[in-house]
PDB file of C-alpha atoms and ligand atoms in Angstrom:
ATOM      1  CA  UNK A   1       0.577   8.022  11.790  1.00 51.00           C
ATOM      2  CA  UNK A   2       3.549   6.080  10.486  1.00 50.00           C
ATOM      3  CA  UNK A   3       2.726   4.093   7.367  1.00 53.00           C
ATOM      4  CA  UNK A   4       4.597   0.905   6.525  1.00 49.00           C
ATOM      5  CA  UNK A   5       5.305   0.139   2.906  1.00 48.00           C
ATOM      6  CA  UNK A   6       4.979  -3.530   2.099  1.00 67.00           C
ATOM      7  CA  UNK A   7       5.060  -3.317  -1.715  1.00 86.00           C
ATOM      8  CA  UNK A   8       6.803  -0.831  -3.948  1.00 91.00           C
ATOM      9  CA  UNK A   9       4.467   1.118  -6.217  1.00 94.00           C
ATOM     10  CA  UNK A  10       5.361   0.715  -9.908  1.00 93.00           C
ATOM     11  CA  UNK A  11       4.989   4.478 -10.418  1.00 94.00           C
ATOM     12  CA  UNK A  12       5.491   7.300  -7.953  1.00 96.00           C
ATOM     13  CA  UNK A  13       2.751   9.880  -7.512  1.00 97.00           C
ATOM     14  CA  UNK A  14       5.005  12.384  -9.247  1.00 96.00           C
ATOM     15  CA  UNK A  15       5.434  10.068 -12.225  1.00 97.00           C
ATOM     16  CA  UNK A  16       1.664   9.668 -12.395  1.00 97.00           C
ATOM     17  CA  UNK A  17       1.293  13.441 -12.429  1.00 97.00           C
ATOM     18  CA  UNK A  18       4.057  14.215 -14.878  1.00 96.00           C
ATOM     19  CA  UNK A  19       3.269  11.735 -17.634  1.00 96.00           C
ATOM     20  CA  UNK A  20       0.887  14.120 -19.439  1.00 97.00           C
ATOM     21  CA  UNK A  21      -0.763  17.484 -18.738  1.00 98.00           C
ATOM     22  CA  UNK A  22      -4.126  15.811 -18.020  1.00 98.00           C
ATOM     23  CA  UNK A  23      -5.222  12.721 -16.102  1.00 98.00           C
ATOM     24  CA  UNK A  24      -8.555  11.668 -17.586  1.00 98.00           C
ATOM     25  CA  UNK A  25     -11.234  10.976 -14.973  1.00 98.00           C
ATOM     26  CA  UNK A  26     -13.224   8.117 -16.480  1.00 98.00           C
ATOM     27  CA  UNK A  27     -16.683   6.764 -15.679  1.00 98.00           C
ATOM     28  CA  UNK A  28     -17.424   3.458 -17.397  1.00 98.00           C
ATOM     29  CA  UNK A  29     -20.741   1.653 -17.224  1.00 98.00           C
ATOM     30  CA  UNK A  30     -19.997  -0.978 -19.847  1.00 98.00           C
ATOM     31  CA  UNK A  31     -16.939  -3.215 -19.764  1.00 98.00           C
ATOM     32  CA  UNK A  32     -17.066  -3.439 -23.564  1.00 98.00           C
ATOM     33  CA  UNK A  33     -16.068   0.237 -23.697  1.00 98.00           C
ATOM     34  CA  UNK A  34     -12.967  -0.118 -21.549  1.00 98.00           C
ATOM     35  CA  UNK A  35     -10.407  -1.488 -24.000  1.00 98.00           C
ATOM     36  CA  UNK A  36     -11.273   0.587 -27.102  1.00 98.00           C
ATOM     37  CA  UNK A  37     -11.489   3.715 -24.939  1.00 98.00           C
ATOM     38  CA  UNK A  38      -8.085   3.026 -23.370  1.00 98.00           C
ATOM     39  CA  UNK A  39      -6.575   2.391 -26.807  1.00 98.00           C
ATOM     40  CA  UNK A  40      -8.011   5.684 -28.062  1.00 98.00           C
ATOM     41  CA  UNK A  41      -6.521   7.628 -25.144  1.00 98.00           C
ATOM     42  CA  UNK A  42      -3.143   5.955 -25.615  1.00 98.00           C
ATOM     43  CA  UNK A  43      -3.268   6.697 -29.369  1.00 98.00           C
ATOM     44  CA  UNK A  44      -3.868  10.339 -28.451  1.00 98.00           C
ATOM     45  CA  UNK A  45      -0.857  10.356 -26.125  1.00 98.00           C
ATOM     46  CA  UNK A  46      -2.436   9.790 -22.697  1.00 98.00           C
ATOM     47  CA  UNK A  47      -1.305   6.688 -20.785  1.00 98.00           C
ATOM     48  CA  UNK A  48      -2.242   7.409 -17.151  1.00 98.00           C
ATOM     49  CA  UNK A  49      -5.951   6.580 -16.939  1.00 98.00           C
ATOM     50  CA  UNK A  50      -8.051   7.112 -13.808  1.00 98.00           C
ATOM     51  CA  UNK A  51     -11.038   4.765 -13.901  1.00 98.00           C
ATOM     52  CA  UNK A  52     -13.395   5.821 -11.115  1.00 98.00           C
ATOM     53  CA  UNK A  53     -14.872   3.245  -8.748  1.00 98.00           C
ATOM     54  CA  UNK A  54     -18.385   4.590  -9.108  1.00 97.00           C
ATOM     55  CA  UNK A  55     -20.042   2.011 -11.298  1.00 98.00           C
ATOM     56  CA  UNK A  56     -20.642  -1.685 -10.888  1.00 98.00           C
ATOM     57  CA  UNK A  57     -18.402  -2.310 -13.895  1.00 98.00           C
ATOM     58  CA  UNK A  58     -15.441  -0.206 -12.793  1.00 98.00           C
ATOM     59  CA  UNK A  59     -13.283  -3.025 -11.424  1.00 98.00           C
ATOM     60  CA  UNK A  60     -13.951  -5.232 -14.451  1.00 98.00           C
ATOM     61  CA  UNK A  61     -12.979  -2.291 -16.665  1.00 98.00           C
ATOM     62  CA  UNK A  62      -9.706  -1.784 -14.765  1.00 98.00           C
ATOM     63  CA  UNK A  63      -8.976  -5.481 -15.118  1.00 98.00           C
ATOM     64  CA  UNK A  64      -9.688  -5.465 -18.856  1.00 98.00           C
ATOM     65  CA  UNK A  65      -7.455  -2.444 -19.467  1.00 98.00           C
ATOM     66  CA  UNK A  66      -4.643  -3.844 -17.303  1.00 98.00           C
ATOM     67  CA  UNK A  67      -4.726  -7.124 -19.216  1.00 98.00           C
ATOM     68  CA  UNK A  68      -5.387  -5.955 -22.762  1.00 98.00           C
ATOM     69  CA  UNK A  69      -3.831  -2.514 -23.098  1.00 98.00           C
ATOM     70  CA  UNK A  70      -0.265  -2.834 -21.813  1.00 97.00           C
ATOM     71  CA  UNK A  71       0.640   0.625 -23.134  1.00 98.00           C
ATOM     72  CA  UNK A  72      -1.859   2.158 -20.703  1.00 98.00           C
ATOM     73  CA  UNK A  73      -1.206   2.638 -16.991  1.00 98.00           C
ATOM     74  CA  UNK A  74      -4.557   2.216 -15.370  1.00 98.00           C
ATOM     75  CA  UNK A  75      -5.342   3.593 -11.941  1.00 98.00           C
ATOM     76  CA  UNK A  76      -8.435   3.686  -9.767  1.00 98.00           C
ATOM     77  CA  UNK A  77     -10.254   6.885  -8.871  1.00 98.00           C
ATOM     78  CA  UNK A  78     -12.886   7.459  -6.191  1.00 98.00           C
ATOM     79  CA  UNK A  79     -10.913   5.270  -3.763  1.00 98.00           C
ATOM     80  CA  UNK A  80     -12.710   6.055  -0.506  1.00 98.00           C
ATOM     81  CA  UNK A  81     -11.636   3.302   1.878  1.00 98.00           C
ATOM     82  CA  UNK A  82      -9.243   0.412   2.400  1.00 98.00           C
ATOM     83  CA  UNK A  83     -11.534  -2.079   0.676  1.00 98.00           C
ATOM     84  CA  UNK A  84     -11.581   0.085  -2.464  1.00 98.00           C
ATOM     85  CA  UNK A  85      -7.785   0.201  -2.478  1.00 98.00           C
ATOM     86  CA  UNK A  86      -7.502  -3.565  -2.136  1.00 98.00           C
ATOM     87  CA  UNK A  87     -10.098  -4.253  -4.825  1.00 98.00           C
ATOM     88  CA  UNK A  88      -8.410  -1.780  -7.177  1.00 98.00           C
ATOM     89  CA  UNK A  89      -4.995  -3.373  -6.695  1.00 98.00           C
ATOM     90  CA  UNK A  90      -6.448  -6.859  -7.197  1.00 98.00           C
ATOM     91  CA  UNK A  91      -8.030  -5.691 -10.455  1.00 98.00           C
ATOM     92  CA  UNK A  92      -4.648  -4.470 -11.709  1.00 98.00           C
ATOM     93  CA  UNK A  93      -4.690  -0.770 -10.866  1.00 98.00           C
ATOM     94  CA  UNK A  94      -1.213   0.782 -10.742  1.00 97.00           C
ATOM     95  CA  UNK A  95      -2.107   3.934  -8.805  1.00 98.00           C
ATOM     96  CA  UNK A  96      -4.999   5.375  -6.814  1.00 98.00           C
ATOM     97  CA  UNK A  97      -6.747   8.725  -6.551  1.00 98.00           C
ATOM     98  CA  UNK A  98      -9.057   9.592  -3.666  1.00 98.00           C
ATOM     99  CA  UNK A  99     -11.585  12.422  -3.351  1.00 98.00           C
ATOM    100  CA  UNK A 100     -10.435  13.105   0.234  1.00 98.00           C
ATOM    101  CA  UNK A 101      -7.817  11.723   2.603  1.00 97.00           C
ATOM    102  CA  UNK A 102      -7.895   9.383   5.575  1.00 97.00           C
ATOM    103  CA  UNK A 103      -4.894   7.649   7.145  1.00 97.00           C
ATOM    104  CA  UNK A 104      -6.577   4.275   6.543  1.00 97.00           C
ATOM    105  CA  UNK A 105      -6.807   4.926   2.800  1.00 98.00           C
ATOM    106  CA  UNK A 106      -3.164   5.988   2.856  1.00 97.00           C
ATOM    107  CA  UNK A 107      -2.140   2.860   4.744  1.00 97.00           C
ATOM    108  CA  UNK A 108      -4.153   0.567   2.455  1.00 98.00           C
ATOM    109  CA  UNK A 109      -2.607   2.075  -0.662  1.00 98.00           C
ATOM    110  CA  UNK A 110       0.880   1.627   0.823  1.00 96.00           C
ATOM    111  CA  UNK A 111       0.055  -1.972   1.739  1.00 97.00           C
ATOM    112  CA  UNK A 112      -1.218  -2.654  -1.779  1.00 97.00           C
ATOM    113  CA  UNK A 113       1.715  -0.986  -3.525  1.00 97.00           C
ATOM    114  CA  UNK A 114      -0.381   1.802  -5.016  1.00 97.00           C
ATOM    115  CA  UNK A 115       0.839   5.360  -5.266  1.00 97.00           C
ATOM    116  CA  UNK A 116      -1.919   7.629  -4.020  1.00 98.00           C
ATOM    117  CA  UNK A 117      -2.938  11.121  -5.011  1.00 98.00           C
ATOM    118  CA  UNK A 118      -5.003  12.099  -1.968  1.00 98.00           C
ATOM    119  CA  UNK A 119      -7.750  14.663  -2.423  1.00 98.00           C
ATOM    120  CA  UNK A 120      -7.621  17.854  -0.370  1.00 98.00           C
ATOM    121  CA  UNK A 121      -9.694  21.030  -0.230  1.00 98.00           C
ATOM    122  CA  UNK A 122      -8.423  22.769   2.925  1.00 98.00           C
ATOM    123  CA  UNK A 123      -5.151  23.655   4.612  1.00 98.00           C
ATOM    124  CA  UNK A 124      -5.823  21.202   7.452  1.00 98.00           C
ATOM    125  CA  UNK A 125      -6.316  18.370   4.960  1.00 98.00           C
ATOM    126  CA  UNK A 126      -3.040  19.250   3.262  1.00 98.00           C
ATOM    127  CA  UNK A 127      -1.303  19.168   6.643  1.00 98.00           C
ATOM    128  CA  UNK A 128      -2.790  15.752   7.487  1.00 97.00           C
ATOM    129  CA  UNK A 129      -1.708  14.320   4.131  1.00 97.00           C
ATOM    130  CA  UNK A 130       1.760  15.842   4.567  1.00 97.00           C
ATOM    131  CA  UNK A 131       2.039  14.267   8.029  1.00 96.00           C
ATOM    132  CA  UNK A 132       1.662  10.898   6.316  1.00 96.00           C
ATOM    133  CA  UNK A 133       4.292  11.727   3.733  1.00 96.00           C
ATOM    134  CA  UNK A 134       2.222  12.954   0.785  1.00 97.00           C
ATOM    135  CA  UNK A 135       3.516  15.912  -1.167  1.00 97.00           C
ATOM    136  CA  UNK A 136       1.644  15.296  -4.443  1.00 98.00           C
ATOM    137  CA  UNK A 137      -2.037  15.983  -3.897  1.00 98.00           C
ATOM    138  CA  UNK A 138      -5.271  16.236  -5.829  1.00 98.00           C
ATOM    139  CA  UNK A 139      -7.083  19.551  -5.246  1.00 98.00           C
ATOM    140  CA  UNK A 140     -10.752  18.566  -5.316  1.00 98.00           C
ATOM    141  CA  UNK A 141     -13.204  19.965  -6.222  1.00 98.00           C
ATOM    142  CA  UNK A 142     -10.868  22.521  -7.730  1.00 98.00           C
ATOM    143  CA  UNK A 143     -13.202  25.099  -9.254  1.00 98.00           C
ATOM    144  CA  UNK A 144     -15.802  24.855  -6.534  1.00 98.00           C
ATOM    145  CA  UNK A 145     -13.214  25.087  -3.730  1.00 98.00           C
ATOM    146  CA  UNK A 146     -11.428  28.211  -4.927  1.00 98.00           C
ATOM    147  CA  UNK A 147      -9.898  27.543  -8.334  1.00 98.00           C
ATOM    148  CA  UNK A 148      -6.527  28.942  -9.405  1.00 98.00           C
ATOM    149  CA  UNK A 149      -6.679  31.707  -6.757  1.00 98.00           C
ATOM    150  CA  UNK A 150      -6.752  29.074  -4.000  1.00 98.00           C
ATOM    151  CA  UNK A 151      -3.718  27.316  -5.445  1.00 98.00           C
ATOM    152  CA  UNK A 152      -1.835  30.613  -5.626  1.00 98.00           C
ATOM    153  CA  UNK A 153      -2.620  31.254  -1.954  1.00 98.00           C
ATOM    154  CA  UNK A 154      -1.507  27.734  -0.965  1.00 98.00           C
ATOM    155  CA  UNK A 155       1.768  28.278  -2.827  1.00 98.00           C
ATOM    156  CA  UNK A 156       2.938  30.358   0.156  1.00 98.00           C
ATOM    157  CA  UNK A 157       2.596  28.055   3.174  1.00 98.00           C
ATOM    158  CA  UNK A 158       2.534  24.821   1.165  1.00 98.00           C
ATOM    159  CA  UNK A 159       5.477  25.711  -1.092  1.00 98.00           C
ATOM    160  CA  UNK A 160       6.613  22.068  -1.135  1.00 98.00           C
ATOM    161  CA  UNK A 161       3.339  20.567  -2.414  1.00 98.00           C
ATOM    162  CA  UNK A 162       2.421  19.881  -6.031  1.00 98.00           C
ATOM    163  CA  UNK A 163      -1.215  19.684  -7.005  1.00 98.00           C
ATOM    164  CA  UNK A 164      -3.422  18.022  -9.570  1.00 98.00           C
ATOM    165  CA  UNK A 165      -6.535  20.234  -9.606  1.00 98.00           C
ATOM    166  CA  UNK A 166      -9.631  18.242 -10.542  1.00 98.00           C
ATOM    167  CA  UNK A 167     -13.315  19.097 -10.575  1.00 98.00           C
ATOM    168  CA  UNK A 168     -14.663  21.723 -12.937  1.00 98.00           C
ATOM    169  CA  UNK A 169     -11.443  21.748 -14.977  1.00 98.00           C
ATOM    170  CA  UNK A 170     -12.115  21.944 -18.710  1.00 98.00           C
ATOM    171  CA  UNK A 171     -10.227  22.264 -21.985  1.00 97.00           C
ATOM    172  CA  UNK A 172     -10.990  25.991 -21.720  1.00 96.00           C
ATOM    173  CA  UNK A 173      -9.682  26.690 -18.216  1.00 98.00           C
ATOM    174  CA  UNK A 174      -6.969  24.002 -17.904  1.00 98.00           C
ATOM    175  CA  UNK A 175      -4.204  26.383 -19.020  1.00 97.00           C
ATOM    176  CA  UNK A 176      -4.980  28.751 -16.181  1.00 98.00           C
ATOM    177  CA  UNK A 177      -4.212  25.942 -13.726  1.00 98.00           C
ATOM    178  CA  UNK A 178      -1.251  24.552 -15.658  1.00 98.00           C
ATOM    179  CA  UNK A 179       0.438  27.964 -15.655  1.00 97.00           C
ATOM    180  CA  UNK A 180       0.804  27.830 -11.847  1.00 98.00           C
ATOM    181  CA  UNK A 181       4.158  26.749 -10.431  1.00 97.00           C
ATOM    182  CA  UNK A 182       2.575  24.358  -7.898  1.00 98.00           C
ATOM    183  CA  UNK A 183       0.471  22.507 -10.496  1.00 98.00           C
ATOM    184  CA  UNK A 184       1.972  19.377 -12.082  1.00 98.00           C
ATOM    185  CA  UNK A 185      -1.080  18.346 -14.129  1.00 98.00           C
ATOM    186  CA  UNK A 186      -4.866  18.627 -14.055  1.00 98.00           C
ATOM    187  CA  UNK A 187      -7.589  15.984 -13.904  1.00 98.00           C
ATOM    188  CA  UNK A 188     -10.841  16.087 -15.814  1.00 98.00           C
ATOM    189  CA  UNK A 189     -13.650  14.080 -17.271  1.00 98.00           C
ATOM    190  CA  UNK A 190     -13.857  16.017 -20.546  1.00 98.00           C
ATOM    191  CA  UNK A 191     -11.550  13.626 -22.411  1.00 98.00           C
ATOM    192  CA  UNK A 192     -14.058  10.797 -22.164  1.00 98.00           C
ATOM    193  CA  UNK A 193     -17.575  12.184 -22.750  1.00 98.00           C
ATOM    194  CA  UNK A 194     -20.437   9.813 -21.934  1.00 98.00           C
ATOM    195  CA  UNK A 195     -21.959  10.318 -25.367  1.00 98.00           C
ATOM    196  CA  UNK A 196     -18.705   9.381 -27.120  1.00 98.00           C
ATOM    197  CA  UNK A 197     -18.640   6.148 -25.116  1.00 98.00           C
ATOM    198  CA  UNK A 198     -22.288   5.438 -25.919  1.00 98.00           C
ATOM    199  CA  UNK A 199     -21.666   5.932 -29.639  1.00 98.00           C
ATOM    200  CA  UNK A 200     -18.322   4.155 -29.670  1.00 98.00           C
ATOM    201  CA  UNK A 201     -16.793   7.355 -31.020  1.00 98.00           C
ATOM    202  CA  UNK A 202     -13.188   6.388 -30.261  1.00 98.00           C
ATOM    203  CA  UNK A 203     -11.861   8.876 -32.815  1.00 98.00           C
ATOM    204  CA  UNK A 204     -13.342  11.721 -30.773  1.00 98.00           C
ATOM    205  CA  UNK A 205     -11.715  10.453 -27.586  1.00 98.00           C
ATOM    206  CA  UNK A 206      -8.378  10.124 -29.380  1.00 98.00           C
ATOM    207  CA  UNK A 207      -8.719  13.699 -30.682  1.00 98.00           C
ATOM    208  CA  UNK A 208      -9.587  15.038 -27.212  1.00 98.00           C
ATOM    209  CA  UNK A 209      -6.540  13.250 -25.805  1.00 98.00           C
ATOM    210  CA  UNK A 210      -4.302  14.639 -28.535  1.00 98.00           C
ATOM    211  CA  UNK A 211      -5.587  18.162 -27.856  1.00 98.00           C
ATOM    212  CA  UNK A 212      -5.045  17.689 -24.112  1.00 98.00           C
ATOM    213  CA  UNK A 213      -1.429  16.733 -24.771  1.00 97.00           C
ATOM    214  CA  UNK A 214      -0.895  20.091 -26.477  1.00 97.00           C
ATOM    215  CA  UNK A 215      -1.697  21.920 -23.237  1.00 97.00           C
ATOM    216  CA  UNK A 216       1.448  23.436 -21.842  1.00 89.00           C
ATOM    217  CA  UNK A 217       2.756  23.533 -18.327  1.00 85.00           C
ATOM    218  CA  UNK A 218       3.962  27.108 -17.581  1.00 80.00           C
TER     219      UNK A 218
HETATM  220  C1  3PG B   1     -14.633  13.759 -10.394  1.00 61.40           C
HETATM  221  O1  3PG B   1     -14.128  13.087  -9.517  1.00 61.40           O
HETATM  222  O2  3PG B   1     -15.827  13.737 -10.720  1.00 61.40           O
HETATM  223  C2  3PG B   1     -13.692  14.623 -11.092  1.00 61.40           C
HETATM  224  O3  3PG B   1     -13.295  15.623 -10.284  1.00 61.40           O
HETATM  225  C3  3PG B   1     -14.137  15.063 -12.414  1.00 61.40           C
HETATM  226  O4  3PG B   1     -14.716  16.289 -12.363  1.00 61.40           O
HETATM  227  P1  3PG B   1     -15.148  16.958 -13.732  1.00 61.40           P
HETATM  228  O5  3PG B   1     -16.266  16.125 -14.308  1.00 61.40           O
HETATM  229  O6  3PG B   1     -15.613  18.336 -13.337  1.00 61.40           O
HETATM  230  O7  3PG B   1     -13.939  16.969 -14.638  1.00 61.40           O
END
């Protein structure tokens, strides 16, 4: 399918991937948490923030971060259809991440001016995303779908693809992924623990972000 770009994304998918070693995958249930959490991540060195569209407050949280934390670059995760992409862009998201890939999600993100990291877990999905022009992909769910060994195997036929493995990636195993030549960054929820949000423990989130920034790409 040929996709038509109607707006230019402010950041390319590669820029989204290369800003820091980790893209935090964020679940927010309370809009009051959004701004202090984003400020804590930015203070720790992480600017690209993936706020997942899995709570009723997610869009309001994206909007609050986009308006009040200009140092952050907020994106939407869990973008599953064209309506999600449109809502995310309207809320101020600057990029999108999807758990899988469909041409309609790809087209909607192009139309809305959002770079997209499409999720893939099989060779056929990689080939479909590549047919639509995507060479920077999310490998999801990374640990469950084969982990670092899968990425090494894909490095042969899909030598021109860079991945952001997400799903089961932790502070402990992130380096194993980041040492691979076809990995540009990892994604993970460990930077923003639910209990830190509940307690308003922004210092902990800042520390987790700072530690994540110390992770080294090969
Ligand atoms: C998700 O979409 O839930 C992400 O892949 C996060 O997975 P994690 O909680 O294992 O980091």
